[in-house]
Short mmCIF file of C-alpha atoms in Angstrom, two decimals:
data_model
loop_
_atom_site.label_atom_id
_atom_site.label_comp_id
_atom_site.label_asym_id
_atom_site.label_seq_id
_atom_site.Cartn_x
_atom_site.Cartn_y
_atom_site.Cartn_z
CA MET A 1 -239.42 -27.47 -220.43
CA LYS A 2 -239.38 -25.08 -223.38
CA HIS A 3 -240.13 -27.71 -226.03
CA LYS A 4 -242.35 -30.79 -225.97
CA THR A 5 -240.20 -33.92 -226.29
CA PRO A 6 -242.52 -36.95 -226.36
CA LEU A 7 -240.07 -39.17 -228.25
CA LEU A 8 -237.09 -38.32 -226.06
CA ASP A 9 -239.18 -38.72 -222.90
CA GLN A 10 -239.45 -42.44 -223.65
CA LEU A 11 -235.68 -42.68 -223.17
CA GLU A 12 -236.05 -41.71 -219.52
CA SER A 13 -237.41 -45.14 -218.63
CA GLY A 14 -235.31 -48.30 -218.29
CA PRO A 15 -232.36 -49.10 -216.02
CA TRP A 16 -229.48 -47.49 -217.93
CA PRO A 17 -228.49 -43.93 -216.99
CA SER A 18 -230.62 -41.73 -219.24
CA PHE A 19 -228.85 -38.93 -221.12
CA VAL A 20 -232.28 -37.29 -221.52
CA SER A 21 -232.87 -37.16 -217.76
CA ASP A 22 -229.37 -35.78 -217.28
CA LEU A 23 -229.88 -33.06 -219.89
CA LYS A 24 -233.19 -32.10 -218.32
CA GLN A 25 -231.52 -31.90 -214.95
CA GLU A 26 -228.81 -29.61 -216.32
CA ALA A 27 -231.52 -27.48 -217.98
CA GLU A 28 -233.19 -27.11 -214.60
CA VAL A 29 -229.93 -26.25 -212.84
CA ARG A 30 -229.31 -23.49 -215.38
CA ALA A 31 -232.87 -22.19 -215.14
CA LYS A 32 -232.79 -22.00 -211.32
CA ASN A 33 -229.19 -20.73 -211.19
CA VAL A 34 -228.92 -20.90 -207.42
CA ASN A 35 -225.23 -19.96 -207.58
CA GLY A 36 -225.98 -16.79 -209.53
CA VAL A 37 -223.73 -17.66 -212.47
CA ASN A 38 -223.49 -14.94 -215.11
CA TYR A 39 -224.11 -17.34 -218.03
CA GLN A 40 -222.20 -16.31 -221.14
CA ILE A 41 -224.26 -18.37 -223.59
CA PRO A 42 -228.08 -18.76 -223.64
CA VAL A 43 -229.47 -20.11 -220.37
CA ASP A 44 -231.83 -22.45 -222.21
CA VAL A 45 -229.10 -24.11 -224.32
CA CYS A 46 -229.92 -27.56 -222.90
CA GLU A 47 -233.63 -27.14 -223.61
CA ASP A 48 -232.94 -26.08 -227.19
CA LEU A 49 -230.58 -29.01 -227.62
CA LEU A 50 -233.35 -31.39 -226.49
CA GLY A 51 -235.69 -29.52 -228.85
CA VAL A 52 -233.50 -29.92 -231.90
CA LEU A 53 -232.81 -33.55 -231.02
CA GLU A 54 -236.53 -34.22 -230.73
CA LEU A 55 -236.99 -32.65 -234.16
CA SER A 56 -234.26 -34.94 -235.54
CA PHE A 57 -235.99 -37.95 -233.98
CA LYS A 58 -239.16 -36.85 -235.76
CA HIS A 59 -237.51 -36.10 -239.13
CA LYS A 60 -234.92 -38.86 -238.88
CA ARG A 61 -232.40 -36.31 -240.16
CA THR A 62 -229.67 -34.25 -238.53
CA HIS A 63 -230.29 -30.53 -238.02
CA TRP A 64 -226.69 -29.36 -237.88
CA LYS A 65 -225.28 -27.41 -240.81
CA HIS A 66 -222.29 -28.63 -242.77
CA GLY A 67 -218.85 -28.14 -241.23
CA GLY A 68 -217.74 -25.05 -239.32
CA ILE A 69 -214.32 -23.40 -239.00
CA VAL A 70 -213.63 -21.79 -235.63
CA GLY A 71 -210.61 -21.89 -233.34
CA VAL A 72 -208.14 -19.98 -231.25
CA PHE A 73 -205.26 -17.87 -232.50
CA GLY A 74 -202.00 -19.77 -232.74
CA TYR A 75 -203.63 -23.15 -233.23
CA GLY A 76 -205.09 -24.75 -236.34
CA GLY A 77 -207.35 -27.16 -234.47
CA GLY A 78 -208.93 -28.13 -231.17
CA VAL A 79 -212.40 -26.69 -231.70
CA ILE A 80 -215.14 -28.29 -233.82
CA GLY A 81 -217.44 -25.56 -235.13
CA ARG A 82 -221.14 -26.37 -235.41
CA TYR A 83 -224.29 -24.38 -236.28
CA CYS A 84 -227.94 -25.43 -236.05
CA ASP A 85 -229.89 -25.32 -239.31
CA GLN A 86 -233.01 -24.06 -237.45
CA PRO A 87 -231.51 -21.12 -235.53
CA GLU A 88 -234.84 -19.25 -235.22
CA MET A 89 -236.57 -22.24 -233.66
CA PHE A 90 -233.62 -23.12 -231.41
CA PRO A 91 -231.58 -19.93 -230.80
CA GLY A 92 -229.89 -21.51 -227.78
CA VAL A 93 -227.92 -23.82 -230.08
CA ALA A 94 -227.50 -21.50 -233.10
CA HIS A 95 -223.79 -21.73 -232.24
CA PHE A 96 -222.95 -25.07 -230.68
CA HIS A 97 -219.20 -25.56 -230.98
CA THR A 98 -217.34 -28.45 -229.40
CA MET A 99 -214.02 -27.96 -227.64
CA ARG A 100 -211.50 -30.75 -227.20
CA ILE A 101 -209.56 -30.57 -223.95
CA SER A 102 -206.39 -32.63 -223.55
CA GLN A 103 -206.92 -35.31 -220.91
CA PRO A 104 -204.37 -36.69 -218.42
CA ALA A 105 -202.87 -40.06 -219.37
CA GLY A 106 -205.01 -42.88 -218.02
CA LYS A 107 -207.82 -40.43 -217.22
CA PHE A 108 -207.12 -40.25 -213.49
CA TYR A 109 -208.62 -37.12 -211.92
CA THR A 110 -209.02 -35.29 -208.66
CA SER A 111 -212.43 -33.84 -207.85
CA LYS A 112 -210.81 -30.44 -207.37
CA TYR A 113 -209.56 -30.41 -210.93
CA LEU A 114 -212.89 -31.59 -212.37
CA LYS A 115 -214.79 -29.04 -210.33
CA GLN A 116 -212.65 -26.23 -211.74
CA LEU A 117 -213.33 -27.47 -215.26
CA CYS A 118 -217.07 -27.67 -214.54
CA ASP A 119 -217.20 -24.16 -213.09
CA LEU A 120 -215.57 -22.75 -216.21
CA TRP A 121 -217.81 -24.73 -218.54
CA GLN A 122 -221.01 -23.79 -216.69
CA PHE A 123 -220.00 -20.15 -216.94
CA ARG A 124 -218.89 -20.00 -220.59
CA GLY A 125 -220.45 -23.09 -222.16
CA SER A 126 -223.51 -25.32 -222.13
CA GLY A 127 -222.53 -27.43 -219.12
CA ILE A 128 -222.80 -30.50 -221.39
CA THR A 129 -219.79 -32.79 -221.84
CA ASN A 130 -218.64 -36.05 -223.31
CA MET A 131 -216.36 -37.90 -220.91
CA HIS A 132 -214.52 -38.73 -223.12
CA GLY A 133 -214.25 -38.56 -226.90
CA SER A 134 -213.19 -41.81 -228.59
CA THR A 135 -209.69 -40.44 -229.16
CA GLY A 136 -209.43 -39.62 -225.46
CA ASP A 137 -210.10 -35.87 -225.10
CA ILE A 138 -212.40 -34.34 -222.53
CA ILE A 139 -215.13 -32.98 -224.80
CA TRP A 140 -217.03 -29.82 -224.05
CA ILE A 141 -220.20 -29.78 -226.12
CA GLY A 142 -221.72 -26.46 -227.02
CA THR A 143 -220.51 -22.88 -226.83
CA THR A 144 -220.49 -19.75 -228.98
CA THR A 145 -217.65 -18.30 -231.08
CA PRO A 146 -216.91 -15.28 -228.82
CA GLN A 147 -216.44 -17.59 -225.82
CA ILE A 148 -213.74 -19.73 -227.39
CA GLU A 149 -210.78 -17.40 -226.78
CA GLU A 150 -212.14 -16.60 -223.30
CA ILE A 151 -212.28 -20.28 -222.41
CA PHE A 152 -208.83 -20.89 -223.88
CA PHE A 153 -207.36 -18.02 -221.83
CA GLU A 154 -208.88 -19.35 -218.63
CA LEU A 155 -207.85 -22.94 -219.40
CA THR A 156 -204.23 -22.04 -220.01
CA HIS A 157 -203.77 -19.22 -217.50
CA THR A 158 -205.72 -20.57 -214.53
CA LEU A 159 -206.06 -24.32 -215.04
CA ASN A 160 -202.72 -25.00 -216.78
CA GLN A 161 -204.64 -27.01 -219.31
CA ASP A 162 -204.31 -27.19 -223.12
CA LEU A 163 -206.66 -28.05 -225.98
CA GLY A 164 -206.63 -31.40 -227.75
CA GLY A 165 -206.08 -31.97 -231.45
CA SER A 166 -208.30 -31.84 -234.51
CA GLY A 167 -207.69 -31.59 -238.23
CA SER A 168 -204.84 -32.97 -240.33
CA ASN A 169 -202.41 -33.30 -237.47
CA LEU A 170 -201.30 -35.44 -234.57
CA ARG A 171 -204.49 -36.05 -232.61
CA THR A 172 -204.60 -36.33 -228.83
CA PRO A 173 -202.67 -39.47 -227.82
CA SER A 174 -204.25 -41.81 -225.27
CA ASP A 175 -203.27 -44.91 -223.35
CA CYS A 176 -204.47 -47.74 -221.16
CA ILE A 177 -204.10 -47.19 -217.41
CA GLY A 178 -200.87 -49.16 -217.61
CA ALA A 179 -198.68 -49.74 -214.60
CA ALA A 180 -200.89 -47.41 -212.52
CA ARG A 181 -203.03 -50.41 -211.65
CA CYS A 182 -202.41 -53.35 -213.92
CA GLU A 183 -199.88 -56.11 -213.35
CA TYR A 184 -199.71 -56.86 -217.11
CA ALA A 185 -198.23 -53.49 -218.07
CA CYS A 186 -194.95 -54.10 -219.91
CA TYR A 187 -193.96 -50.44 -219.92
CA ASP A 188 -195.12 -47.17 -218.41
CA THR A 189 -197.86 -46.32 -220.91
CA GLN A 190 -198.78 -43.12 -219.10
CA ASN A 191 -195.25 -41.81 -219.13
CA LEU A 192 -194.70 -42.59 -222.81
CA CYS A 193 -198.11 -41.12 -223.73
CA HIS A 194 -197.48 -37.98 -221.68
CA THR A 195 -193.90 -37.55 -222.91
CA LEU A 196 -194.74 -37.89 -226.60
CA THR A 197 -197.80 -35.64 -226.21
CA ASN A 198 -195.55 -32.94 -224.79
CA ASP A 199 -192.73 -33.52 -227.28
CA TYR A 200 -195.03 -33.25 -230.29
CA GLN A 201 -197.22 -30.32 -229.19
CA ASP A 202 -196.38 -28.45 -232.37
CA GLU A 203 -197.54 -31.32 -234.56
CA LEU A 204 -200.69 -31.57 -232.43
CA HIS A 205 -201.77 -27.93 -232.51
CA ARG A 206 -200.79 -26.83 -236.02
CA PRO A 207 -201.90 -29.17 -238.81
CA ALA A 208 -198.92 -29.92 -241.05
CA PHE A 209 -199.74 -33.46 -242.15
CA PRO A 210 -201.48 -34.85 -245.25
CA TYR A 211 -204.20 -36.12 -242.91
CA LYS A 212 -204.89 -37.03 -239.28
CA PHE A 213 -202.44 -39.21 -237.34
CA LYS A 214 -203.05 -40.96 -234.03
CA PHE A 215 -200.89 -42.53 -231.32
CA LYS A 216 -202.22 -45.00 -228.80
CA PHE A 217 -200.34 -46.85 -226.08
CA ASP A 218 -201.29 -50.29 -224.80
CA GLY A 219 -199.37 -51.85 -221.93
CA CYS A 220 -199.82 -55.40 -223.22
CA PRO A 221 -201.44 -57.28 -226.12
CA ASN A 222 -204.86 -57.21 -224.41
CA CYS A 223 -205.04 -53.73 -225.96
CA CYS A 224 -207.37 -51.99 -223.51
CA VAL A 225 -207.16 -48.74 -225.49
CA ALA A 226 -207.51 -50.67 -228.79
CA SER A 227 -204.39 -49.11 -230.27
CA ILE A 228 -204.10 -51.81 -232.93
CA ALA A 229 -207.45 -50.74 -234.41
CA ARG A 230 -207.63 -47.03 -233.68
CA SER A 231 -204.23 -45.47 -234.11
CA ASP A 232 -201.98 -44.92 -237.10
CA MET A 233 -199.11 -45.82 -234.82
CA SER A 234 -199.81 -48.38 -232.16
CA PHE A 235 -197.47 -49.10 -229.24
CA ILE A 236 -198.16 -52.45 -227.61
CA GLY A 237 -196.18 -53.72 -224.64
CA THR A 238 -194.58 -57.16 -224.62
CA TRP A 239 -191.56 -59.05 -223.21
CA LYS A 240 -188.69 -61.11 -224.59
CA ASP A 241 -187.76 -63.56 -221.82
CA ASP A 242 -189.74 -66.28 -220.05
CA ILE A 243 -193.19 -66.06 -218.51
CA ARG A 244 -192.68 -66.15 -214.75
CA LEU A 245 -194.38 -69.24 -213.43
CA ASP A 246 -195.33 -70.03 -209.85
CA GLN A 247 -196.18 -73.76 -209.56
CA LYS A 248 -197.64 -73.31 -206.08
CA GLU A 249 -200.14 -70.78 -207.38
CA VAL A 250 -200.93 -73.02 -210.39
CA LYS A 251 -201.89 -75.72 -207.86
CA ALA A 252 -204.17 -73.25 -206.12
CA TYR A 253 -206.01 -72.65 -209.41
CA VAL A 254 -206.26 -76.39 -210.09
CA GLY A 255 -207.41 -76.97 -206.54
CA GLY A 256 -210.14 -74.38 -206.93
CA GLU A 257 -208.79 -71.88 -204.38
CA TYR A 258 -208.62 -69.12 -207.01
CA ALA A 259 -211.30 -68.42 -209.59
CA PRO A 260 -209.99 -68.57 -213.18
CA ASN A 261 -209.81 -65.23 -215.04
CA ALA A 262 -210.01 -63.50 -211.65
CA GLY A 263 -213.68 -64.49 -211.46
CA ALA A 264 -214.68 -62.86 -214.77
CA HIS A 265 -217.02 -65.76 -215.61
CA SER A 266 -218.54 -66.21 -212.16
CA GLY A 267 -221.97 -65.15 -213.47
CA ARG A 268 -222.50 -68.63 -214.85
CA ASP A 269 -221.59 -72.18 -213.79
CA TRP A 270 -218.87 -73.35 -216.19
CA GLY A 271 -217.93 -76.34 -213.99
CA LYS A 272 -214.70 -76.90 -212.14
CA PHE A 273 -211.58 -75.22 -213.54
CA ASP A 274 -209.89 -77.57 -216.01
CA ILE A 275 -206.36 -76.33 -216.68
CA GLN A 276 -205.91 -78.73 -219.60
CA LYS A 277 -209.07 -77.63 -221.35
CA GLU A 278 -209.09 -73.95 -220.47
CA VAL A 279 -205.40 -73.11 -220.74
CA VAL A 280 -203.13 -75.76 -222.25
CA ALA A 281 -205.46 -76.78 -225.10
CA LEU A 282 -206.37 -73.18 -225.91
CA CYS A 283 -202.77 -72.00 -226.23
CA PRO A 284 -202.51 -70.86 -229.89
CA THR A 285 -199.05 -72.34 -230.38
CA GLY A 286 -199.57 -75.41 -228.21
CA CYS A 287 -196.38 -74.61 -226.31
CA MET A 288 -197.72 -75.54 -222.87
CA ARG A 289 -197.87 -78.83 -221.04
CA TYR A 290 -199.45 -79.84 -217.74
CA GLU A 291 -198.14 -83.13 -216.38
CA GLY A 292 -197.81 -84.53 -212.90
CA GLY A 293 -199.21 -81.37 -211.37
CA LYS A 294 -196.60 -79.24 -213.10
CA LEU A 295 -197.15 -76.59 -215.77
CA GLU A 296 -194.46 -76.14 -218.39
CA ILE A 297 -194.12 -73.45 -221.04
CA ASN A 298 -191.83 -73.65 -224.04
CA ASN A 299 -191.24 -69.90 -224.14
CA ARG A 300 -189.41 -70.01 -227.49
CA GLU A 301 -192.70 -70.96 -229.12
CA CYS A 302 -194.85 -68.58 -227.06
CA THR A 303 -196.36 -65.68 -229.07
CA ARG A 304 -197.31 -63.84 -225.87
CA CYS A 305 -201.02 -63.79 -226.66
CA MET A 306 -201.78 -63.28 -222.93
CA HIS A 307 -204.35 -66.08 -222.69
CA CYS A 308 -202.69 -68.19 -219.99
CA ILE A 309 -201.75 -65.07 -218.01
CA ASN A 310 -205.30 -63.74 -218.30
CA VAL A 311 -206.72 -67.03 -217.00
CA MET A 312 -204.28 -67.45 -214.10
CA PRO A 313 -203.06 -63.96 -213.19
CA ARG A 314 -201.81 -65.06 -209.76
CA ALA A 315 -199.74 -67.94 -211.14
CA LEU A 316 -198.34 -66.52 -214.40
CA ARG A 317 -196.65 -63.20 -214.88
CA ILE A 318 -195.15 -61.27 -217.76
CA GLY A 319 -191.38 -61.62 -218.26
CA ASN A 320 -188.80 -59.23 -216.91
CA ASP A 321 -187.17 -58.22 -220.21
CA ARG A 322 -189.84 -55.78 -221.30
CA GLY A 323 -190.48 -53.38 -224.15
CA LEU A 324 -193.05 -52.79 -226.83
CA SER A 325 -193.94 -53.53 -230.43
CA ILE A 326 -194.82 -50.79 -232.91
CA LEU A 327 -197.60 -51.42 -235.42
CA VAL A 328 -198.65 -48.96 -238.10
CA GLY A 329 -201.47 -48.09 -240.45
CA ALA A 330 -204.76 -48.74 -238.62
CA LYS A 331 -207.71 -46.74 -239.96
CA ALA A 332 -211.49 -46.82 -240.48
CA PRO A 333 -212.95 -47.85 -243.89
CA ILE A 334 -212.83 -44.53 -245.77
CA LEU A 335 -211.38 -44.44 -248.43
CA ASP A 336 -209.96 -47.79 -249.39
CA GLY A 337 -211.07 -50.11 -246.60
CA ALA A 338 -210.51 -50.61 -242.89
CA GLN A 339 -207.06 -51.59 -241.66
CA MET A 340 -205.58 -52.70 -238.37
CA GLY A 341 -201.98 -52.00 -237.45
CA SER A 342 -199.26 -54.04 -239.19
CA LEU A 343 -196.17 -55.06 -237.25
CA LEU A 344 -193.23 -52.76 -238.02
CA VAL A 345 -190.93 -53.00 -234.97
CA PRO A 346 -191.24 -56.35 -233.17
CA PHE A 347 -189.43 -55.22 -230.03
CA VAL A 348 -187.97 -52.00 -228.75
CA LYS A 349 -187.09 -50.99 -225.21
CA ALA A 350 -189.39 -48.31 -223.78
CA GLU A 351 -186.96 -46.33 -221.68
CA GLU A 352 -186.74 -42.59 -221.20
CA PRO A 353 -186.05 -40.46 -223.17
CA TYR A 354 -187.48 -42.88 -225.76
CA GLY A 355 -184.91 -41.99 -228.45
CA GLU A 356 -185.33 -45.19 -230.49
CA ILE A 357 -189.11 -44.87 -230.51
CA LYS A 358 -188.96 -41.24 -231.61
CA GLU A 359 -186.58 -42.14 -234.42
CA VAL A 360 -189.17 -44.50 -235.86
CA ILE A 361 -191.98 -41.96 -235.45
CA GLU A 362 -190.03 -39.18 -237.12
CA ALA A 363 -188.82 -41.37 -239.98
CA VAL A 364 -192.41 -42.39 -240.69
CA TRP A 365 -193.57 -38.78 -240.54
CA ASP A 366 -190.78 -37.56 -242.87
CA TRP A 367 -191.85 -40.11 -245.46
CA TRP A 368 -195.62 -39.68 -245.14
CA MET A 369 -195.44 -35.86 -245.02
CA GLU A 370 -193.49 -35.85 -248.27
CA GLU A 371 -195.24 -38.67 -250.13
CA GLY A 372 -198.73 -38.78 -248.62
CA LYS A 373 -201.48 -37.48 -250.89
CA ASN A 374 -204.06 -35.03 -249.63
CA ARG A 375 -206.21 -36.88 -247.04
CA GLU A 376 -204.29 -40.13 -247.35
CA ARG A 377 -203.85 -42.00 -244.08
CA LEU A 378 -200.51 -43.67 -243.36
CA GLY A 379 -202.17 -47.08 -243.85
CA GLU A 380 -203.18 -46.09 -247.37
CA LEU A 381 -199.74 -44.76 -248.25
CA ILE A 382 -198.29 -48.10 -247.11
CA LYS A 383 -200.73 -49.87 -249.44
CA ARG A 384 -199.92 -47.54 -252.34
CA GLN A 385 -196.13 -47.44 -252.06
CA GLY A 386 -195.61 -50.78 -250.34
CA PHE A 387 -194.50 -52.07 -246.95
CA GLN A 388 -191.01 -52.43 -248.42
CA LYS A 389 -190.82 -48.65 -248.82
CA LEU A 390 -191.84 -48.18 -245.18
CA LEU A 391 -189.03 -50.51 -244.12
CA GLU A 392 -186.54 -48.55 -246.23
CA VAL A 393 -187.49 -45.16 -244.78
CA THR A 394 -187.43 -46.46 -241.22
CA ASN A 395 -184.17 -48.31 -241.86
CA ILE A 396 -185.62 -51.58 -240.59
CA LYS A 397 -184.45 -54.87 -242.09
CA PRO A 398 -187.23 -57.07 -243.51
CA MET A 399 -187.83 -60.13 -241.34
CA PRO A 400 -190.33 -63.00 -241.34
CA GLN A 401 -192.21 -61.37 -238.45
CA HIS A 402 -193.24 -58.59 -240.83
CA VAL A 403 -195.68 -60.88 -242.64
CA LYS A 404 -198.46 -63.27 -241.72
CA GLU A 405 -197.58 -65.21 -244.86
CA PRO A 406 -195.35 -64.63 -247.90
CA ARG A 407 -196.94 -63.30 -251.06
CA SER A 408 -198.65 -65.83 -253.29
CA ASN A 409 -198.41 -63.89 -256.55
CA PRO A 410 -195.14 -63.71 -258.48
CA TYR A 411 -195.22 -59.99 -259.35
CA ILE A 412 -191.93 -59.34 -257.65
CA PHE A 413 -190.01 -56.11 -258.16
CA TRP A 414 -186.22 -56.15 -258.19
CA LYS A 415 -183.98 -53.17 -257.88
CA GLU A 416 -181.79 -52.69 -260.94
CA ASP A 417 -178.58 -53.11 -258.97
CA GLU A 418 -179.77 -56.49 -257.70
CA VAL A 419 -180.00 -57.87 -261.24
CA GLU A 420 -176.84 -58.85 -263.08
CA GLY A 421 -176.45 -56.70 -266.21
CA GLY A 422 -179.10 -54.22 -265.12
CA PHE A 423 -182.25 -53.32 -267.03
CA THR A 424 -180.70 -51.92 -270.20
CA GLY A 425 -180.63 -54.74 -272.75
CA ASP A 426 -179.78 -54.27 -276.44
CA ILE A 427 -182.36 -55.78 -278.79
CA ASN A 428 -179.74 -56.14 -281.55
CA GLU A 429 -177.57 -58.22 -279.24
CA PHE A 430 -180.62 -60.41 -278.50
CA ARG A 431 -181.32 -60.80 -282.26
CA LYS A 432 -177.88 -62.26 -282.82
CA TYR A 433 -179.09 -65.42 -281.12
CA HIS A 434 -182.83 -65.27 -281.74
CA GLN A 435 -184.24 -64.73 -285.25
CA ARG A 436 -187.45 -62.79 -285.70
CA MET B 1 -226.44 -15.55 -245.00
CA PRO B 2 -225.00 -12.62 -242.98
CA GLU B 3 -223.97 -9.52 -244.90
CA VAL B 4 -221.10 -7.24 -243.93
CA GLN B 5 -220.51 -3.67 -245.03
CA PHE B 6 -216.95 -2.47 -245.45
CA ALA B 7 -215.46 0.48 -247.35
CA GLY B 8 -218.76 1.08 -249.09
CA LYS B 9 -218.97 -2.52 -250.27
CA THR B 10 -221.24 -5.38 -249.23
CA PHE B 11 -219.90 -8.89 -248.74
CA VAL B 12 -222.01 -11.98 -248.13
CA THR B 13 -220.46 -14.49 -245.72
CA ASP B 14 -221.30 -17.65 -243.81
CA GLU B 15 -221.33 -17.99 -240.01
CA ASP B 16 -217.58 -18.58 -239.96
CA GLY B 17 -216.91 -15.38 -241.91
CA PHE B 18 -215.91 -17.06 -245.18
CA ILE B 19 -216.93 -15.19 -248.33
CA ASP B 20 -219.86 -16.71 -250.25
CA ASN B 21 -218.15 -16.64 -253.63
CA TYR B 22 -214.50 -16.61 -254.65
CA THR B 23 -215.20 -14.09 -257.42
CA ASN B 24 -216.63 -11.54 -254.98
CA TRP B 25 -213.21 -11.15 -253.38
CA SER B 26 -211.32 -7.87 -253.53
CA GLN B 27 -208.52 -6.10 -251.65
CA ASP B 28 -211.23 -4.51 -249.51
CA TRP B 29 -212.16 -7.98 -248.30
CA VAL B 30 -208.55 -8.51 -247.17
CA GLN B 31 -208.67 -5.24 -245.25
CA PHE B 32 -211.96 -6.23 -243.65
CA VAL B 33 -210.90 -9.75 -242.61
CA LYS B 34 -207.49 -8.83 -241.21
CA LYS B 35 -208.74 -7.45 -237.89
CA GLU B 36 -210.88 -10.45 -237.00
CA GLU B 37 -207.98 -12.71 -237.91
CA GLY B 38 -205.63 -10.95 -235.50
CA ILE B 39 -203.50 -9.12 -238.06
CA ASP B 40 -202.48 -5.50 -237.43
CA GLU B 41 -200.46 -4.59 -240.48
CA LEU B 42 -200.55 -6.34 -243.83
CA SER B 43 -197.05 -7.03 -245.12
CA ALA B 44 -195.75 -8.12 -248.50
CA GLU B 45 -195.48 -11.62 -247.05
CA HIS B 46 -199.19 -11.69 -246.22
CA GLN B 47 -199.89 -10.56 -249.75
CA GLN B 48 -197.58 -13.24 -251.13
CA VAL B 49 -199.43 -16.02 -249.29
CA ILE B 50 -202.77 -14.68 -250.50
CA THR B 51 -201.55 -14.47 -254.09
CA VAL B 52 -200.15 -18.01 -254.01
CA LEU B 53 -203.41 -19.35 -252.57
CA ARG B 54 -205.53 -17.58 -255.19
CA GLU B 55 -203.33 -18.62 -258.10
CA TYR B 56 -203.26 -22.23 -256.92
CA TYR B 57 -207.02 -22.26 -256.46
CA GLU B 58 -207.65 -20.75 -259.89
CA LYS B 59 -205.41 -23.33 -261.51
CA ASN B 60 -206.42 -26.44 -259.50
CA GLY B 61 -209.88 -25.75 -258.07
CA ILE B 62 -208.72 -26.65 -254.54
CA ALA B 63 -206.60 -25.09 -251.83
CA PRO B 64 -203.00 -26.38 -251.72
CA MET B 65 -201.87 -28.80 -249.02
CA VAL B 66 -199.95 -27.12 -246.19
CA ARG B 67 -196.72 -28.65 -247.46
CA VAL B 68 -197.25 -27.21 -250.95
CA LEU B 69 -198.03 -23.76 -249.54
CA SER B 70 -194.78 -23.88 -247.55
CA LYS B 71 -192.78 -25.00 -250.56
CA VAL B 72 -194.14 -22.42 -252.99
CA THR B 73 -193.91 -19.46 -250.60
CA GLY B 74 -190.73 -20.65 -248.90
CA PHE B 75 -192.38 -19.96 -245.51
CA LYS B 76 -192.18 -22.62 -242.82
CA LEU B 77 -195.49 -23.48 -241.12
CA LYS B 78 -194.29 -21.63 -238.03
CA HIS B 79 -193.87 -18.45 -240.06
CA ILE B 80 -197.29 -18.88 -241.68
CA TYR B 81 -198.78 -18.91 -238.17
CA GLU B 82 -196.79 -15.79 -237.32
CA LEU B 83 -198.36 -14.11 -240.34
CA PHE B 84 -201.83 -15.62 -239.88
CA PRO B 85 -202.45 -16.54 -236.20
CA SER B 86 -205.47 -18.72 -237.11
CA GLY B 87 -203.29 -20.71 -239.47
CA PRO B 88 -203.36 -21.36 -243.21
CA GLY B 89 -206.97 -22.65 -243.25
CA LYS B 90 -209.04 -20.34 -241.09
CA GLY B 91 -206.69 -17.37 -241.52
CA ALA B 92 -205.06 -17.29 -244.94
CA CYS B 93 -207.72 -19.12 -246.97
CA LYS B 94 -210.49 -16.97 -245.51
CA MET B 95 -208.55 -13.83 -246.36
CA ALA B 96 -207.78 -15.07 -249.87
CA GLY B 97 -211.49 -15.63 -250.48
CA LEU B 98 -211.17 -19.40 -250.90
CA PRO B 99 -214.06 -21.68 -249.87
CA LYS B 100 -214.18 -22.91 -246.28
CA PRO B 101 -211.99 -25.95 -245.54
CA THR B 102 -214.07 -29.11 -245.14
CA GLY B 103 -213.60 -32.63 -243.86
CA CYS B 104 -212.62 -33.84 -240.44
CA VAL B 105 -211.47 -30.57 -238.86
#
């Protein structure tokens, strides 16, 4: 290896797959170059990356310069520019830009497709990736400015593949695997994710928003893609009718034929399955009853938390009248504190072409694009102008489901037309009855 | 910092080709930047965007939001990309001599 890396070498021991070993392996592959690839960026990029990382371990400081603005013509985002602050010591990573590649919904791949991506990235990039970024993109880590347009040309012309989003725009949407292989999926998350990604390409590639905006699609309230925490607009599947209940299968759970939670806790002896203790008593609304070998659910009181279904997936199934809830405003702490999504639309059908869902999205965008301050997330605009305003712009009637609890302070605004006589009082009229 | 020579002048830039100092900007800079930003011929509309950006920056100390740029110039975002293929940040701001956009880009 080009640089000594005593600190990083320690991370090659232990049972977990070592990123250091993997990087060294890639460095070796590039050095040997048995396939005779005409590398377009420095051959020793991986070695210099390990070198600069070792230096950061030593200094306990990053060695990347501030920011970086690179990209492809026609788009305002998709590439994260990055330059090393020790380019003489580590010329292989003097330019080390990251490219975001739009991923297929649910992240299902064929090896043929991945191999094509790898061939291109070996040739024009570092060969280092992140599968995947937290937002969902395939991430290509490390290339130089002149390669960016070349890669983009090849991606679009040969691989039929676009970039992901970055900047103050719609970021790459992502979803749980949904109905592809989950019996809890209340709608086709992949189809909705894919459709909206295609419909809003313009908003994704050319930043036009006050700040970033993310979509995420969860098939049920288990939230496997964590939409409620990590997207400005969160789409979470649910149902409106009764949980489908198979008493015969319930008996099989009680009798011990099936492991509870599909065997998720089999690593430890938790005793025999106790339906009363593990399901009925844990139901958050207490709407279940198990008597005489029969399980009953008062569905009117069910909040569809998924617990009973999660514990007995073979006996309990989601209802047949399905759709999704829309929650808005989730964000990380900066600037004014972390937020999770707040319920905006309790239930909407998720059927192609998704007209009702798009109406909500576009109404929210119209409002936020006009009223949002520079770098103000939707969640912060809702705090600043009020949830009431959000309901007005989306034309949604306020309902008890919109709050966890009613306000406790009495600072209540009224609209002038709601108050008899309006807001224009005459002090002289008042004085007629009240002396100074 | 890299230095570039153009029309007998020297400009100091960063790695991304943004000028080191707003006050070192001149029309020569515009001529120099246009080719690397994919612009063949400078039109009055290009010039208008540059003027708006510089006036806004002089007055407010920051670049305008995309929405404000559209409103003041009357150009839709789509048209701004037609004028500046890299977009208002990398394309127009660089050409106008404004500091490099920062944040989560």
